[in-house]
Coordinates of C-alpha atoms in Angstrom, one line a residue:
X1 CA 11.2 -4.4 -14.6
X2 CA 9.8 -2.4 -11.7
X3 CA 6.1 -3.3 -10.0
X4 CA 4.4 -3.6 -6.8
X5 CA 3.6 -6.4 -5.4
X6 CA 1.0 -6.9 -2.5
X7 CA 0.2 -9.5 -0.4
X8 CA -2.0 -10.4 2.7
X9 CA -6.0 -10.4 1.4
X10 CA -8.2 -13.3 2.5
X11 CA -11.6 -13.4 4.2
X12 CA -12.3 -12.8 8.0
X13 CA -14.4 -12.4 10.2
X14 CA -15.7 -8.6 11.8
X15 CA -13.5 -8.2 14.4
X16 CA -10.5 -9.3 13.1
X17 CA -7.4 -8.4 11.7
X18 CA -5.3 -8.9 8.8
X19 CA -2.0 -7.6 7.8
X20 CA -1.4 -6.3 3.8
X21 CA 2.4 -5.9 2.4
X22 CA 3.9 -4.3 -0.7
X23 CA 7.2 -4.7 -2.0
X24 CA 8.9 -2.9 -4.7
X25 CA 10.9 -5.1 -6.9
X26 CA 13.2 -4.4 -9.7
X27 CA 16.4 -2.3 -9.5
X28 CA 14.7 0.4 -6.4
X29 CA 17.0 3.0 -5.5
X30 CA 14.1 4.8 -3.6
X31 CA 10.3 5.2 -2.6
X32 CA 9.3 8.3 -1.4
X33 CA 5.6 8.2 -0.3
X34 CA 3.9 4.7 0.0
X35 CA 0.4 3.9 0.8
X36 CA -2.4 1.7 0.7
X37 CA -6.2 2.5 -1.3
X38 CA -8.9 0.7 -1.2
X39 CA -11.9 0.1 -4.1
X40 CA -15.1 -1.2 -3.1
X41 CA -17.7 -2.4 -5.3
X42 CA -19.8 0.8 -7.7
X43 CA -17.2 3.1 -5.6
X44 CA -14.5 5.0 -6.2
X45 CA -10.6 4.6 -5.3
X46 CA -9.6 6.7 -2.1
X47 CA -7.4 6.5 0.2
X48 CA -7.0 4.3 3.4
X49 CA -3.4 5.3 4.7
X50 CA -0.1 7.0 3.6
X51 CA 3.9 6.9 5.1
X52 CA 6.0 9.3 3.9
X53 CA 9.7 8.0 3.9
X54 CA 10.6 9.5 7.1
X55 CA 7.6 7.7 8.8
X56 CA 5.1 10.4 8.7
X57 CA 1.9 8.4 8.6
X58 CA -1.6 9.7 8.0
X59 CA -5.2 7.7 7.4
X60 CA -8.8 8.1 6.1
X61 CA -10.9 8.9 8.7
X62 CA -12.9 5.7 8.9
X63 CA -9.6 3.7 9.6
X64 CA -8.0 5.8 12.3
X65 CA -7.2 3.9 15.1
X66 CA -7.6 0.7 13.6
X67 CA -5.4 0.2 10.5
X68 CA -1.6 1.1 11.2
X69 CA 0.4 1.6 8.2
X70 CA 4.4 1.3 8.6
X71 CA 7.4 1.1 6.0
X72 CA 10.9 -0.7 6.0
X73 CA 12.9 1.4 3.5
X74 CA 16.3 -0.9 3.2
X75 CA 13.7 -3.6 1.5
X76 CA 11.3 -1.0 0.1
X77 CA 8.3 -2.6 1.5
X78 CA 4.7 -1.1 3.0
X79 CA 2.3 -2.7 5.6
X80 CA -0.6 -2.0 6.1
X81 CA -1.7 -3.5 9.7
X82 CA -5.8 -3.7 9.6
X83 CA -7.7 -4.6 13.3
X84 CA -11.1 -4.5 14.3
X85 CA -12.4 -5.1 10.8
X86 CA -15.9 -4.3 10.0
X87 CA -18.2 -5.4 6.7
X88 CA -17.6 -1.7 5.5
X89 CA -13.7 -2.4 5.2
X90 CA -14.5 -5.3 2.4
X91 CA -12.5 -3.8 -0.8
X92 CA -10.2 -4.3 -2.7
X93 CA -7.0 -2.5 -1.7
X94 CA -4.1 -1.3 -4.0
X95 CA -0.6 -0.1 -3.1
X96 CA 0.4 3.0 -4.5
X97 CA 4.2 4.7 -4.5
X98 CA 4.3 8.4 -5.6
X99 CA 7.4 8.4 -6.9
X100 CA 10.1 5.5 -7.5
X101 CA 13.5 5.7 -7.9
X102 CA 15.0 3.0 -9.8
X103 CA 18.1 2.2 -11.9
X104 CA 17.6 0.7 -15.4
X105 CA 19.1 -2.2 -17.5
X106 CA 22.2 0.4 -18.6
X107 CA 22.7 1.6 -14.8
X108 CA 20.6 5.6 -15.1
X109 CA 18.7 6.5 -13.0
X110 CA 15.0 6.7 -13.6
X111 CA 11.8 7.6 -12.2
X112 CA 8.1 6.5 -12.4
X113 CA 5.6 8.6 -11.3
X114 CA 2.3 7.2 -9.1
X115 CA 2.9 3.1 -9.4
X116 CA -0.2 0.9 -9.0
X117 CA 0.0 -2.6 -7.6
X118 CA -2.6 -5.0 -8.6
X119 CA -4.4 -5.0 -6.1
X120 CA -5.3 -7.4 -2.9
X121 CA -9.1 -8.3 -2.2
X122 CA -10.0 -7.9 1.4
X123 CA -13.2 -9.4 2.4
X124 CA -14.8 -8.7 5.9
X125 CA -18.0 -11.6 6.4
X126 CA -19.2 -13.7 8.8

């Protein structure tokens, strides 16, 4: 069985930092983009920062300079580095693979298109 699984969330306080990972487990063969979306309460999903597998990263506007999103592809795994966190960054934040490569229980290979993890609650209070 392929799924995402995330790790990291907590509380802290404004000002400080917290690190998010997301591993895909199961049989992978390959990711190709990973990245990180967040949900906060009465708003929609949308996007905090992507990697494409050759390390391209890009980021919503609001988190530019302050989050820093990097991959390691050998253990098919995304982090999502988070510093000078503010109220505003309180969410819950979901990992998100565009396209996963993965072998099944008879040895094909297969593909799953836009993967969800759970999702990871952030919360920034004092």
């Amino acid at each position: 069985q392929v799924q995402l699984v995330e790790s990291g969330g907590g509380l802290v306080q404004p000002g400080g930092s917290l690190r998010l990972s997301c591993t895909a487990s199961g049989r992978i063969f390959n990711t190709n983009a990973m990245g990180w979306y967040r949900q906060a309460p009465g708003q929609q999903r949308a996007l905090v920062a992507v990697i494409t597998g050759a390390h391209i990263p890009n980021y919503a506007d609001s988190v530019r300079g302050r989050f820093s999103i990097s991959r390691d592809n050998s253990k098919h795994t995304v982090h999502l580095q988070m510093n000078s966190l503010k109220p505003e960054d309180t969410a819950v934040y979901y990992c998100h693979v565009d396209n996963l490569l993965y072998y099944t229980a008879d040895g094909r290979l297969s593909s799953l298109m836009d993967s969800w993890g759970k999702g990871t609650l952030v919360t920034v209070s004092s």
